[in-house]
Short mmCIF file of C-alpha atoms (C1' of nucleotides) in Angstrom, two decimals:
data_model
loop_
_atom_site.label_atom_id
_atom_site.label_comp_id
_atom_site.label_asym_id
_atom_site.label_seq_id
_atom_site.Cartn_x
_atom_site.Cartn_y
_atom_site.Cartn_z
CA MET A 29 -14.44 25.34 -34.23
CA ALA A 30 -11.83 26.98 -32.11
CA LYS A 31 -8.96 24.88 -30.95
CA LEU A 32 -9.44 23.91 -27.37
CA THR A 33 -7.02 22.74 -24.77
CA LYS A 34 -7.60 19.10 -24.17
CA LEU A 35 -9.93 18.54 -21.28
CA GLU A 36 -8.89 15.59 -19.20
CA PRO A 37 -11.40 13.85 -17.00
CA LEU A 38 -11.22 15.11 -13.45
CA SER A 39 -10.21 11.71 -12.30
CA ASN A 40 -10.40 8.47 -14.16
CA LEU A 41 -9.37 6.59 -11.07
CA SER A 42 -11.80 4.22 -9.48
CA LEU A 43 -12.35 4.31 -5.78
CA VAL A 44 -10.26 1.20 -5.37
CA ASP A 45 -7.44 2.85 -7.31
CA LYS A 46 -7.45 5.79 -4.97
CA VAL A 47 -7.59 3.63 -1.88
CA GLU A 48 -4.71 1.53 -3.15
CA ILE A 49 -2.59 4.62 -3.64
CA ARG A 50 -3.58 5.93 -0.25
CA LEU A 51 -2.62 2.67 1.40
CA THR A 52 0.85 2.55 -0.12
CA GLU A 53 1.33 6.15 0.91
CA TYR A 54 0.31 5.19 4.39
CA PHE A 55 2.92 2.45 4.51
CA LYS A 56 5.61 4.85 3.40
CA GLU A 57 4.56 7.69 5.68
CA ASN A 58 4.74 5.42 8.66
CA ASN A 59 7.97 3.93 7.42
CA LEU A 60 6.63 0.44 7.82
CA LYS A 61 9.04 -2.40 7.22
CA ILE A 62 8.76 -6.03 6.27
CA GLY A 63 7.09 -8.02 8.98
CA ASP A 64 5.24 -5.06 10.45
CA GLN A 65 1.62 -5.54 11.31
CA ILE A 66 -0.87 -3.31 9.55
CA PRO A 67 -4.35 -2.25 10.71
CA LYS A 68 -7.28 -4.53 10.02
CA GLU A 69 -9.70 -4.15 7.18
CA LEU A 70 -12.48 -2.62 9.23
CA GLU A 71 -10.16 -0.02 10.70
CA PHE A 72 -8.99 1.00 7.25
CA ALA A 73 -12.57 1.08 6.04
CA GLU A 74 -13.68 3.36 8.84
CA ALA A 75 -10.61 5.57 8.61
CA LEU A 76 -11.00 6.15 4.89
CA GLY A 77 -14.76 6.26 4.94
CA VAL A 78 -15.32 3.53 2.39
CA SER A 79 -16.81 0.10 2.51
CA ARG A 80 -14.89 -2.95 3.55
CA THR A 81 -15.35 -4.26 0.02
CA VAL A 82 -13.26 -1.49 -1.46
CA ILE A 83 -10.58 -1.88 1.17
CA ARG A 84 -10.45 -5.58 0.52
CA GLU A 85 -10.08 -5.10 -3.22
CA ALA A 86 -7.26 -2.61 -2.75
CA LEU A 87 -5.54 -4.87 -0.26
CA LEU A 88 -6.02 -7.83 -2.54
CA ARG A 89 -4.09 -6.07 -5.27
CA LEU A 90 -1.20 -5.53 -2.91
CA ARG A 91 -1.46 -9.13 -1.79
CA THR A 92 -1.36 -10.23 -5.42
CA ILE A 93 2.00 -8.57 -5.97
CA GLY A 94 3.23 -10.02 -2.71
CA MET A 95 3.39 -6.82 -0.74
CA ILE A 96 1.27 -8.10 2.11
CA GLU A 97 0.29 -11.44 3.54
CA SER A 98 -2.80 -12.19 5.53
CA LYS A 99 -3.81 -14.91 7.91
CA LYS A 100 -7.10 -15.53 9.54
CA ARG A 101 -7.42 -13.98 12.93
CA LYS A 102 -3.77 -12.86 12.84
CA GLY A 103 -4.38 -10.00 10.49
CA MET A 104 -2.01 -8.74 7.84
CA VAL A 105 1.70 -8.05 7.71
CA LEU A 106 3.92 -6.39 5.15
CA SER A 107 6.06 -8.89 3.34
CA GLN A 108 8.87 -8.92 0.87
CA PRO A 109 7.40 -8.82 -2.61
CA ASP A 110 8.72 -11.55 -4.82
CA ILE A 111 9.73 -9.93 -8.05
CA ILE A 112 9.85 -13.14 -9.96
CA GLN A 113 6.60 -14.64 -8.72
CA ASN A 114 4.45 -12.22 -10.67
CA PHE A 115 6.27 -13.12 -13.82
CA GLU A 116 5.22 -16.68 -13.42
CA LYS A 117 1.51 -16.43 -13.93
CA VAL A 118 2.00 -14.02 -16.77
CA LEU A 119 4.25 -16.43 -18.59
CA GLU A 120 2.00 -19.38 -17.96
CA SER A 121 -0.95 -17.51 -19.34
CA ASN A 122 0.38 -17.88 -22.88
CA LEU A 123 -0.84 -14.40 -23.55
CA LEU A 124 2.45 -12.66 -24.16
CA GLY A 125 2.79 -11.26 -27.64
CA ASP A 126 5.45 -12.43 -30.06
CA LYS A 127 7.36 -9.20 -29.73
CA THR A 128 7.66 -9.62 -25.98
CA LEU A 129 8.72 -13.23 -26.34
CA LYS A 130 11.39 -12.22 -28.80
CA ASP A 131 12.57 -9.53 -26.43
CA ILE A 132 12.89 -12.10 -23.69
CA PHE A 133 14.78 -14.47 -25.92
CA GLU A 134 17.24 -11.70 -26.70
CA LEU A 135 17.49 -10.96 -23.04
CA ARG A 136 18.80 -14.44 -22.43
CA LEU A 137 21.57 -13.97 -24.96
CA ILE A 138 22.47 -10.68 -23.33
CA LEU A 139 22.61 -12.26 -19.91
CA GLU A 140 24.84 -15.11 -20.95
CA MET A 141 27.23 -12.73 -22.66
CA GLY A 142 27.29 -10.34 -19.74
CA MET A 143 27.71 -12.86 -16.96
CA ALA A 144 31.37 -13.62 -17.56
CA ASP A 145 32.90 -11.34 -14.97
CA LEU A 146 30.67 -12.65 -12.22
CA LEU A 147 31.47 -16.20 -13.15
CA PHE A 148 35.20 -15.68 -12.90
CA ALA A 149 34.90 -13.81 -9.65
CA ARG A 150 32.74 -16.44 -8.00
CA LYS A 151 33.55 -19.82 -9.48
CA THR A 152 34.68 -22.42 -6.98
CA GLU A 153 36.40 -25.75 -7.23
CA LYS A 154 33.11 -27.51 -6.68
CA ASP A 155 31.47 -25.56 -9.45
CA ILE A 156 34.18 -26.53 -11.90
CA GLU A 157 33.90 -30.15 -10.85
CA GLU A 158 30.17 -30.19 -11.43
CA LEU A 159 30.47 -28.52 -14.79
CA SER A 160 33.05 -31.14 -15.71
CA ARG A 161 30.67 -33.88 -14.76
CA ILE A 162 27.96 -32.39 -16.92
CA VAL A 163 30.25 -32.05 -19.91
CA SER A 164 31.58 -35.59 -19.46
CA HIS A 165 28.11 -37.02 -19.44
CA GLU A 166 27.43 -35.15 -22.59
CA ASP A 167 30.54 -36.55 -24.29
CA ASP A 168 29.88 -40.07 -23.07
CA ASN A 169 26.61 -40.15 -24.84
CA GLY A 170 28.60 -39.81 -28.01
CA LEU A 171 26.42 -37.09 -29.34
CA ASP A 172 27.69 -35.17 -32.25
CA SER A 173 28.63 -32.12 -30.27
CA THR A 174 27.14 -29.79 -32.82
CA ILE A 175 23.73 -31.23 -32.27
CA PHE A 176 21.47 -29.33 -29.98
CA SER A 177 20.48 -31.39 -26.98
CA LEU A 178 18.06 -29.61 -24.74
CA GLU A 179 18.84 -31.64 -21.66
CA TYR A 180 22.54 -30.85 -21.54
CA GLU A 181 21.93 -27.36 -22.76
CA VAL A 182 19.79 -26.69 -19.73
CA ALA A 183 22.12 -28.46 -17.34
CA PHE A 184 25.24 -26.64 -18.49
CA HIS A 185 23.88 -23.14 -18.87
CA GLY A 186 21.74 -23.51 -15.78
CA LYS A 187 24.85 -24.31 -13.81
CA LEU A 188 26.47 -21.16 -15.13
CA TYR A 189 23.63 -19.07 -13.80
CA GLN A 190 24.04 -20.82 -10.50
CA ILE A 191 27.72 -19.93 -10.36
CA SER A 192 26.81 -16.29 -10.82
CA ASN A 193 25.45 -16.56 -7.30
CA ASN A 194 22.76 -14.06 -8.11
CA SER A 195 19.55 -15.70 -6.99
CA THR A 196 17.29 -13.20 -8.71
CA LEU A 197 19.06 -13.92 -11.97
CA GLN A 198 18.87 -17.63 -11.32
CA ARG A 199 15.17 -17.71 -10.66
CA PHE A 200 14.62 -15.52 -13.67
CA GLN A 201 16.43 -18.01 -15.82
CA ASP A 202 14.47 -20.94 -14.41
CA LEU A 203 11.28 -19.22 -15.28
CA LEU A 204 12.32 -18.31 -18.77
CA LEU A 205 13.30 -21.77 -19.88
CA PRO A 206 9.92 -22.50 -21.46
CA VAL A 207 10.06 -19.22 -23.32
CA PHE A 208 13.42 -20.05 -24.81
CA GLN A 209 12.15 -23.38 -25.87
CA TYR A 210 9.03 -21.93 -27.42
CA VAL A 211 10.80 -19.20 -29.30
CA HIS A 212 13.46 -21.60 -30.39
CA ASP A 213 10.91 -24.04 -31.74
CA HIS A 214 8.32 -21.77 -33.24
CA MET A 215 9.51 -18.34 -34.01
CA LEU A 216 12.96 -18.55 -35.44
CA PRO A 217 14.29 -20.01 -38.67
CA ASP A 218 15.63 -23.50 -38.31
CA ALA A 219 19.26 -23.49 -37.34
CA SER A 220 19.90 -27.21 -37.08
CA LYS A 221 22.20 -27.05 -40.04
CA PHE A 222 23.84 -23.82 -39.13
CA ARG A 223 27.39 -23.38 -40.40
CA TYR A 224 29.64 -21.82 -37.83
CA SER A 225 31.86 -19.10 -39.16
CA GLY A 226 35.21 -20.60 -40.03
CA GLY A 227 33.78 -24.00 -39.31
CA LYS A 228 34.89 -23.82 -35.69
CA PHE A 229 32.25 -24.83 -33.21
CA ILE A 230 32.65 -23.93 -29.55
CA SER A 231 31.35 -26.74 -27.40
CA HIS A 232 30.46 -26.79 -23.75
CA ARG A 233 33.81 -28.35 -23.08
CA ASP A 234 35.53 -25.48 -24.79
CA LEU A 235 33.58 -23.06 -22.63
CA LEU A 236 34.54 -25.00 -19.54
CA ASN A 237 38.20 -24.84 -20.48
CA GLU A 238 37.92 -21.11 -20.94
CA LEU A 239 36.32 -20.82 -17.54
CA ILE A 240 39.21 -22.74 -16.00
CA GLU A 241 42.18 -21.29 -17.82
CA GLY A 242 40.93 -18.22 -19.61
CA THR A 243 39.85 -14.73 -18.70
CA PRO A 244 36.45 -13.03 -18.71
CA GLU A 245 37.39 -11.54 -22.07
CA SER A 246 38.35 -14.83 -23.67
CA PHE A 247 35.31 -16.49 -22.16
CA ARG A 248 33.03 -13.89 -23.69
CA VAL A 249 34.56 -14.43 -27.08
CA ALA A 250 34.04 -18.16 -26.72
CA MET A 251 30.48 -17.72 -25.50
CA ARG A 252 29.72 -15.44 -28.41
CA GLN A 253 30.80 -18.16 -30.80
CA HIS A 254 28.94 -20.81 -28.89
CA LEU A 255 25.77 -18.74 -29.20
CA GLU A 256 26.46 -17.81 -32.79
CA PRO A 257 23.46 -19.58 -34.34
CA HIS A 258 21.11 -17.96 -31.86
CA PHE A 259 22.59 -14.53 -32.40
CA GLU A 260 22.51 -15.04 -36.10
CA ARG A 261 18.83 -15.78 -36.03
CA VAL A 262 17.95 -12.97 -33.69
CA LEU A 263 19.93 -10.38 -35.55
CA THR A 264 18.66 -11.33 -38.97
CA SER A 265 15.01 -12.16 -38.46
CA PHE A 266 14.25 -9.24 -36.18
CA LYS A 267 14.73 -6.34 -38.50
CA SER A 268 12.67 -4.63 -35.84
CA MET B 21 3.52 -44.00 19.54
CA ALA B 22 3.46 -45.84 16.27
CA LYS B 23 5.07 -44.14 13.33
CA LEU B 24 2.44 -42.74 11.07
CA THR B 25 2.54 -41.67 7.48
CA LYS B 26 2.52 -37.93 7.36
CA LEU B 27 -0.97 -36.55 6.95
CA GLU B 28 -1.06 -33.65 4.57
CA PRO B 29 -3.93 -31.19 4.73
CA LEU B 30 -6.59 -32.06 2.21
CA SER B 31 -6.18 -28.74 0.54
CA ASN B 32 -4.62 -25.60 1.80
CA LEU B 33 -6.00 -23.64 -1.08
CA SER B 34 -8.66 -21.05 -0.46
CA LEU B 35 -11.76 -21.00 -2.55
CA VAL B 36 -10.48 -17.98 -4.42
CA ASP B 37 -7.24 -19.83 -5.14
CA LYS B 38 -9.12 -22.68 -6.68
CA VAL B 39 -11.35 -20.44 -8.71
CA GLU B 40 -8.38 -18.51 -10.00
CA ILE B 41 -6.74 -21.71 -11.17
CA ARG B 42 -9.97 -22.88 -12.71
CA LEU B 43 -10.37 -19.64 -14.59
CA THR B 44 -6.91 -19.71 -16.12
CA GLU B 45 -7.50 -23.32 -17.10
CA TYR B 46 -10.72 -22.23 -18.73
CA PHE B 47 -8.92 -19.61 -20.78
CA LYS B 48 -6.39 -22.14 -21.98
CA GLU B 49 -8.90 -24.88 -22.68
CA ASN B 50 -10.88 -22.57 -24.89
CA ASN B 51 -7.72 -21.27 -26.46
CA LEU B 52 -8.76 -17.70 -25.80
CA LYS B 53 -6.53 -14.98 -27.20
CA ILE B 54 -5.86 -11.37 -26.44
CA GLY B 55 -8.89 -9.23 -27.08
CA ASP B 56 -11.36 -12.07 -26.65
CA GLN B 57 -14.44 -11.41 -24.60
CA ILE B 58 -14.92 -13.55 -21.51
CA PRO B 59 -18.17 -14.41 -19.70
CA LYS B 60 -19.52 -12.02 -17.12
CA GLU B 61 -19.09 -12.33 -13.41
CA LEU B 62 -22.53 -13.69 -12.75
CA GLU B 63 -22.16 -16.37 -15.39
CA PHE B 64 -18.87 -17.52 -13.89
CA ALA B 65 -20.42 -17.47 -10.45
CA GLU B 66 -23.33 -19.63 -11.49
CA ALA B 67 -21.21 -21.98 -13.55
CA LEU B 68 -18.74 -22.61 -10.74
CA GLY B 69 -21.32 -22.56 -8.00
CA VAL B 70 -19.70 -19.88 -5.92
CA SER B 71 -20.64 -16.37 -4.96
CA ARG B 72 -19.95 -13.37 -7.11
CA THR B 73 -17.62 -12.16 -4.36
CA VAL B 74 -15.23 -15.04 -4.89
CA ILE B 75 -15.35 -14.70 -8.66
CA ARG B 76 -14.60 -11.03 -8.36
CA GLU B 77 -11.60 -11.63 -6.11
CA ALA B 78 -10.19 -14.23 -8.46
CA LEU B 79 -10.76 -11.98 -11.46
CA LEU B 80 -9.24 -9.07 -9.61
CA ARG B 81 -6.04 -11.01 -9.17
CA LEU B 82 -5.86 -11.62 -12.88
CA ARG B 83 -6.66 -7.99 -13.52
CA THR B 84 -3.86 -7.00 -11.18
CA ILE B 85 -1.29 -8.82 -13.28
CA GLY B 86 -2.81 -7.32 -16.40
CA MET B 87 -4.32 -10.49 -17.78
CA ILE B 88 -7.78 -9.04 -18.16
CA GLU B 89 -9.33 -5.63 -18.47
CA SER B 90 -12.85 -4.69 -17.56
CA LYS B 91 -15.16 -1.88 -18.50
CA LYS B 92 -18.54 -1.07 -17.17
CA ARG B 93 -21.34 -2.53 -19.20
CA LYS B 94 -18.86 -3.79 -21.82
CA GLY B 95 -17.68 -6.70 -19.74
CA MET B 96 -14.19 -8.12 -19.64
CA VAL B 97 -11.61 -8.99 -22.26
CA LEU B 98 -8.32 -10.80 -22.14
CA SER B 99 -5.42 -8.44 -22.52
CA GLN B 100 -1.69 -8.61 -22.88
CA PRO B 101 -0.14 -8.76 -19.44
CA ASP B 102 2.47 -6.12 -18.91
CA ILE B 103 5.50 -7.83 -17.45
CA ILE B 104 7.11 -4.64 -16.30
CA GLN B 105 4.08 -2.96 -14.78
CA ASN B 106 3.99 -5.11 -11.67
CA PHE B 107 7.63 -4.48 -11.06
CA GLU B 108 6.84 -0.86 -10.68
CA LYS B 109 4.71 -0.99 -7.59
CA VAL B 110 7.04 -3.47 -6.00
CA LEU B 111 10.02 -1.21 -6.50
CA GLU B 112 8.17 1.85 -5.29
CA SER B 113 7.13 0.06 -2.16
CA ASN B 114 10.66 0.27 -0.81
CA LEU B 115 10.20 -3.20 0.57
CA LEU B 116 12.79 -5.06 -1.41
CA GLY B 117 15.55 -6.53 0.68
CA ASP B 118 19.18 -5.52 0.30
CA LYS B 119 20.08 -8.82 -1.28
CA THR B 120 17.51 -8.36 -4.03
CA LEU B 121 18.63 -4.80 -4.63
CA LYS B 122 22.20 -5.97 -4.95
CA ASP B 123 21.10 -8.67 -7.38
CA ILE B 124 19.38 -6.07 -9.49
CA PHE B 125 22.38 -3.81 -9.46
CA GLU B 126 24.51 -6.68 -10.70
CA LEU B 127 21.91 -7.37 -13.33
CA ARG B 128 22.43 -3.93 -14.76
CA LEU B 129 26.15 -4.53 -15.14
CA ILE B 130 25.44 -7.82 -16.84
CA LEU B 131 23.02 -6.19 -19.25
CA GLU B 132 25.39 -3.43 -20.25
CA MET B 133 28.16 -5.91 -20.86
CA GLY B 134 25.95 -8.26 -22.82
CA MET B 135 24.25 -5.70 -25.02
CA ALA B 136 27.15 -5.09 -27.36
CA ASP B 137 26.16 -7.37 -30.19
CA LEU B 138 22.66 -5.96 -30.37
CA LEU B 139 24.02 -2.42 -30.40
CA PHE B 140 26.28 -3.09 -33.34
CA ALA B 141 23.59 -4.88 -35.27
CA ARG B 142 21.01 -2.17 -34.80
CA LYS B 143 22.77 1.16 -34.48
CA THR B 144 21.74 3.77 -37.01
CA GLU B 145 23.18 7.04 -38.18
CA LYS B 146 20.65 8.92 -36.11
CA ASP B 147 21.56 6.98 -33.02
CA ILE B 148 25.22 7.83 -33.41
CA GLU B 149 24.35 11.46 -33.94
CA GLU B 150 22.31 11.61 -30.81
CA LEU B 151 24.96 9.89 -28.76
CA SER B 152 27.44 12.40 -30.11
CA ARG B 153 25.25 15.24 -29.00
CA ILE B 154 25.02 13.80 -25.51
CA VAL B 155 28.75 13.34 -25.24
CA SER B 156 29.42 16.83 -26.57
CA HIS B 157 27.15 18.40 -24.01
CA GLU B 158 29.00 16.50 -21.40
CA ASP B 159 32.37 17.75 -22.60
CA ASP B 160 31.13 21.30 -22.97
CA ASN B 161 30.27 21.47 -19.36
CA GLY B 162 33.94 20.99 -18.72
CA LEU B 163 33.38 18.31 -16.18
CA ASP B 164 36.34 16.31 -15.19
CA SER B 165 35.38 13.26 -17.16
CA THR B 166 36.26 10.93 -14.33
CA ILE B 167 33.61 12.49 -12.14
CA PHE B 168 30.31 10.72 -11.95
CA SER B 169 27.50 12.88 -13.22
CA LEU B 170 24.15 11.22 -12.88
CA GLU B 171 22.45 13.27 -15.54
CA TYR B 172 24.80 12.37 -18.36
CA GLU B 173 25.18 8.87 -17.08
CA VAL B 174 21.48 8.33 -17.47
CA ALA B 175 21.32 10.06 -20.83
CA PHE B 176 24.18 8.12 -22.33
CA HIS B 177 23.44 4.66 -21.03
CA GLY B 178 19.73 5.15 -21.50
CA LYS B 179 20.36 5.87 -25.15
CA LEU B 180 22.33 2.66 -25.43
CA TYR B 181 19.36 0.68 -24.17
CA GLN B 182 17.24 2.47 -26.70
CA ILE B 183 19.55 1.47 -29.51
CA SER B 184 19.17 -2.15 -28.48
CA ASN B 185 15.66 -1.79 -29.83
CA ASN B 186 14.38 -4.20 -27.23
CA SER B 187 11.48 -2.44 -25.62
CA THR B 188 11.16 -4.88 -22.76
CA LEU B 189 14.78 -4.26 -21.91
CA GLN B 190 14.29 -0.54 -22.25
CA ARG B 191 11.35 -0.33 -19.93
CA PHE B 192 13.16 -2.54 -17.49
CA GLN B 193 16.05 -0.14 -17.46
CA ASP B 194 13.81 2.89 -17.00
CA LEU B 195 12.29 1.26 -14.02
CA LEU B 196 15.56 0.28 -12.45
CA LEU B 197 17.13 3.70 -12.47
CA PRO B 198 16.10 4.50 -8.92
CA VAL B 199 17.51 1.19 -7.75
CA PHE B 200 20.88 1.93 -9.29
CA GLN B 201 20.89 5.30 -7.66
CA TYR B 202 19.97 3.88 -4.29
CA VAL B 203 22.49 1.09 -4.36
CA HIS B 204 25.11 3.43 -5.64
CA ASP B 205 24.51 5.89 -2.86
CA HIS B 206 23.86 3.65 0.09
CA MET B 207 25.11 0.17 -0.25
CA LEU B 208 28.48 0.22 -1.89
CA PRO B 209 31.80 1.59 -0.73
CA ASP B 210 32.50 5.05 -2.02
CA ALA B 211 34.22 4.92 -5.38
CA SER B 212 34.55 8.59 -6.10
CA LYS B 213 38.29 8.34 -5.82
CA PHE B 214 38.58 5.04 -7.58
CA ARG B 215 41.87 4.43 -9.36
CA TYR B 216 41.39 2.85 -12.72
CA SER B 217 43.74 0.02 -13.47
CA GLY B 218 46.66 1.38 -15.40
CA GLY B 219 45.30 4.88 -14.86
CA LYS B 220 43.34 4.68 -18.09
CA PHE B 221 39.77 5.82 -17.79
CA ILE B 222 37.28 5.00 -20.51
CA SER B 223 34.87 7.89 -20.99
CA HIS B 224 31.56 8.02 -22.75
CA ARG B 225 33.35 9.50 -25.73
CA ASP B 226 35.67 6.54 -25.83
CA LEU B 227 32.70 4.22 -25.80
CA LEU B 228 31.08 6.17 -28.58
CA ASN B 229 34.21 5.87 -30.69
CA GLU B 230 34.27 2.15 -30.13
CA LEU B 231 30.65 1.95 -31.18
CA ILE B 232 31.48 3.81 -34.39
CA GLU B 233 34.76 2.24 -35.37
CA GLY B 234 35.19 -0.82 -33.23
CA THR B 235 33.67 -4.26 -32.95
CA PRO B 236 31.37 -5.84 -30.38
CA GLU B 237 34.45 -7.40 -28.82
CA SER B 238 36.40 -4.18 -28.53
CA PHE B 239 33.29 -2.40 -27.30
CA ARG B 240 32.84 -4.95 -24.53
CA VAL B 241 36.42 -4.50 -23.42
CA ALA B 242 35.89 -0.76 -23.33
CA MET B 243 32.61 -1.06 -21.48
CA ARG B 244 34.20 -3.37 -18.94
CA GLN B 245 36.79 -0.72 -18.21
CA HIS B 246 34.21 2.01 -18.11
CA LEU B 247 32.27 0.06 -15.52
CA GLU B 248 35.38 -0.96 -13.62
CA PRO B 249 34.62 0.88 -10.40
CA HIS B 250 31.14 -0.62 -10.27
CA PHE B 251 32.40 -4.11 -10.96
CA GLU B 252 35.14 -3.64 -8.43
CA ARG B 253 32.67 -2.77 -5.75
CA VAL B 254 30.23 -5.49 -6.63
CA LEU B 255 32.84 -8.19 -6.82
CA THR B 256 34.58 -7.26 -3.60
CA SER B 257 31.79 -6.30 -1.24
CA PHE B 258 29.45 -9.09 -2.16
CA LYS B 259 31.37 -12.09 -0.98
CA SER B 260 28.07 -13.86 -1.38
"C1'" DA C 4 0.68 -30.61 33.68
"C1'" DT C 5 -1.25 -31.87 29.64
"C1'" DT C 6 -5.28 -31.98 27.32
"C1'" DT C 7 -9.80 -30.38 25.95
"C1'" DG C 8 -13.30 -27.29 25.39
"C1'" DT C 9 -14.88 -22.58 24.39
"C1'" DA C 10 -15.01 -17.68 23.39
"C1'" DT C 11 -12.94 -14.35 20.55
"C1'" DT C 12 -11.03 -12.23 16.66
"C1'" DA C 13 -9.86 -10.95 11.77
"C1'" DT C 14 -10.05 -12.69 7.44
"C1'" DG C 15 -12.86 -15.44 4.05
"C1'" DT C 16 -17.35 -16.19 1.74
"C1'" DA C 17 -22.26 -15.34 0.69
"C1'" DT C 18 -26.19 -12.53 -0.51
"C1'" DG C 19 -28.87 -8.72 -1.98
"C1'" DA C 20 -29.17 -4.06 -3.12
"C1'" DC C 21 -28.03 0.10 -5.41
"C1'" DA C 22 -24.60 3.31 -8.15
"C1'" DT C 23 -22.33 4.22 -12.29
"C1'" DA C 24 -20.83 4.31 -17.01
"C1'" DA C 25 -21.49 2.64 -21.62
"C1'" DT C 26 -24.61 1.29 -25.21
"C1'" DG C 27 -28.42 1.35 -28.25
"C1'" DA C 28 -33.10 2.41 -29.25
"C1'" DT C 29 -36.53 5.86 -29.36
"C1'" DA C 30 -38.49 10.26 -29.35
"C1'" DA C 31 -38.01 15.20 -29.90
"C1'" DT C 32 -36.11 19.05 -32.21
"C1'" DA C 33 -33.85 21.93 -35.80
"C1'" DT D 24 -33.33 14.46 -42.78
"C1'" DA D 25 -30.08 14.82 -39.56
"C1'" DT D 26 -29.01 15.81 -35.10
"C1'" DT D 27 -29.79 15.96 -30.33
"C1'" DA D 28 -32.26 14.70 -26.05
"C1'" DT D 29 -34.31 11.03 -23.39
"C1'" DC D 30 -34.57 6.70 -21.44
"C1'" DA D 31 -34.16 1.79 -20.60
"C1'" DT D 32 -30.70 -1.71 -20.33
"C1'" DT D 33 -26.65 -4.00 -19.01
"C1'" DA D 34 -22.29 -5.45 -16.56
"C1'" DT D 35 -19.13 -3.77 -13.57
"C1'" DG D 36 -18.34 -0.95 -9.23
"C1'" DT D 37 -19.65 -0.03 -4.48
"C1'" DC D 38 -22.19 -0.77 -0.20
"C1'" DA D 39 -24.20 -3.15 3.83
"C1'" DT D 40 -24.87 -7.15 6.49
"C1'" DA D 41 -24.54 -11.68 7.92
"C1'" DC D 42 -22.27 -15.89 8.64
"C1'" DA D 43 -18.12 -19.36 8.01
"C1'" DT D 44 -13.56 -20.49 9.12
"C1'" DA D 45 -9.01 -20.74 11.13
"C1'" DA D 46 -5.95 -19.13 14.70
"C1'" DT D 47 -5.35 -17.76 19.32
"C1'" DA D 48 -5.84 -17.38 24.28
"C1'" DC D 49 -7.70 -18.74 28.31
"C1'" DA D 50 -10.52 -21.45 31.26
"C1'" DA D 51 -11.95 -26.03 32.66
"C1'" DA D 52 -11.30 -30.91 33.19
"C1'" DT D 53 -8.89 -35.05 33.57
#
DNA sequence: ATTTGTATTATGTATGACATAATGATAATA
DNA sequence: TATTATCATTATGTCATACATAATACAAAT
C-alpha cells in the first residue's frame, strides 16, 4: 500500500470545546478585565446558536478554573483565577503518579535552595525574633537535634517561606506539605540514620545564625548541608 | 436587642458542590486508581437521588481538572490529573493580577538558583555538548554578550531545565515563558544598561564552564551574578 | 422612615428526548 | 474462510422546556 500522508480528523473538538475557546476569545477581543460583567447564558446561547446546556458546560469549565464567578440573579463576572486553588483538588485526589510526586518533592528542595536572596532582602527584625522563638522551643524540648521532628520542621521552614514575602510561593508550600510527608514516608529510603558528610550537622539554629550574620551565599551552603539527607536520597534513588 | 449567637447558614453549598464532594469521597472510599472504570451518569444520578444534570455538572468539574476522562459509549475512567494543564488556560486568560505575575517572576529566579545540585547530579555528555552548541551559536552571531537576546536566553535556560530531568519543572517553565517576557517588558525598570557589580558579567559560556568544571556551589555563585540585573530589579522595585 | 410584601431576573435544577460515536454481533460478500 | 457491510446497542453529548431559588428593586403598609 502506498504511503499516505496522515489524515487527521477534521475536528476532534466537541461543541463545548469550541464554545469554550470562542468564549475566551470573546473576553480577550473585548479586553474584559477582572470584575467586568459578562452577558448572560441565554444571550450567549442565542448569539452562538447553541443550546443553553452547551453554554453552561463551557462556562462551568471556566468557573472551575476560577476565571468567572456567578451569582443568582446578578449574573456572571470575570474574576481573578486562583492558580493554587486548582492544585488543591488534584492533590487531594490521591491520583498523582509517583513520578509527579517525586518531581514535586524535588521542587521543594529547589525552592529552599533558591530562596536565599529573597530572604536576605526581606527579612525583618520581627521575622528573626519569631524564628528565634521557634528554634528555642525546639531546643527546650531537648530533642536530639539530628532527629527529624515534623512539627518544628514545618514551623521553621514554613516561616522561611513567609519571609520570602511571595504569597504564591507561600500558598504553594502550604499545599505541598502533605506531599512532602507522603514522599518522605513512603517513597524514599529511610534516612533516619543518615551520616552527614564530615559528621557536621547543620541545625535550624545554625541556619538562623547564617540568616542573621551570614550572606545569601553562606546561607545556601548551610541550607544545602541541612538538606543533605533529602538531596542524597533524591539524587541516588531517582536514576531517572 | 439581646445579643444572639451568630446564626450561620445551614449550608451555602449548592447541590452540585455536595455531589462533587460526594463523588470524590466515593473514589477514595473504594480506593479507585488511575484507569479504573467508574459508574455511568445515570447510575450516579439514581444512587444519589439527583438529576443527571447535576451529576454531569459535578463530573464536568472533575473532568476539567483532569481527574476523569470520558468517551462515548465507553463510559468514564479515572485519569491522572495534569497539574500543569490548568495553569495554561489561566495564564492565557490574561487575568492574573500584577502581584501574582511578580510572584511568578520571582519564582523563576528561585528555581534557577536552586536547580544547581540537580544539574550536577544529572548532566550527561550529550547535555554538555548541546549546551556548547547553543553557546557557540550565540557567540558566532557576534552579539555583545551583555545584550539580552530572548532567543538564546530561552534556548540556554530551557536546556538547563531539561537537564534537571524533572518533567513537572520543565513543563512549568515552558508555560511560564510568556510571563517572564511580559514582566520583563512591562513591569520592571529597564535594565538594558545595567552595570554589573565589579563590571564582571557572567555569560552563558561562563555558566557552561562552571557546569563542566565547577561545583554546585560555584555554579550558584555564577548564576547569581548572571541573574544580577533581574534580582536587582525584583529586590528593589518590590518593596512588598 | 423602616419594614414588609411582591414581581422580576439570571442562575440552578429537573426531566425527557434525540444525536453521536464506539462496540459487538450478525449477515452478506469475495 | 476471511473479510466487509449492516445493524442494534450503549453511554455520553446536545437540545428543549419547565420550574426552583436567591438576589434585587420597587411598591405598599405600618
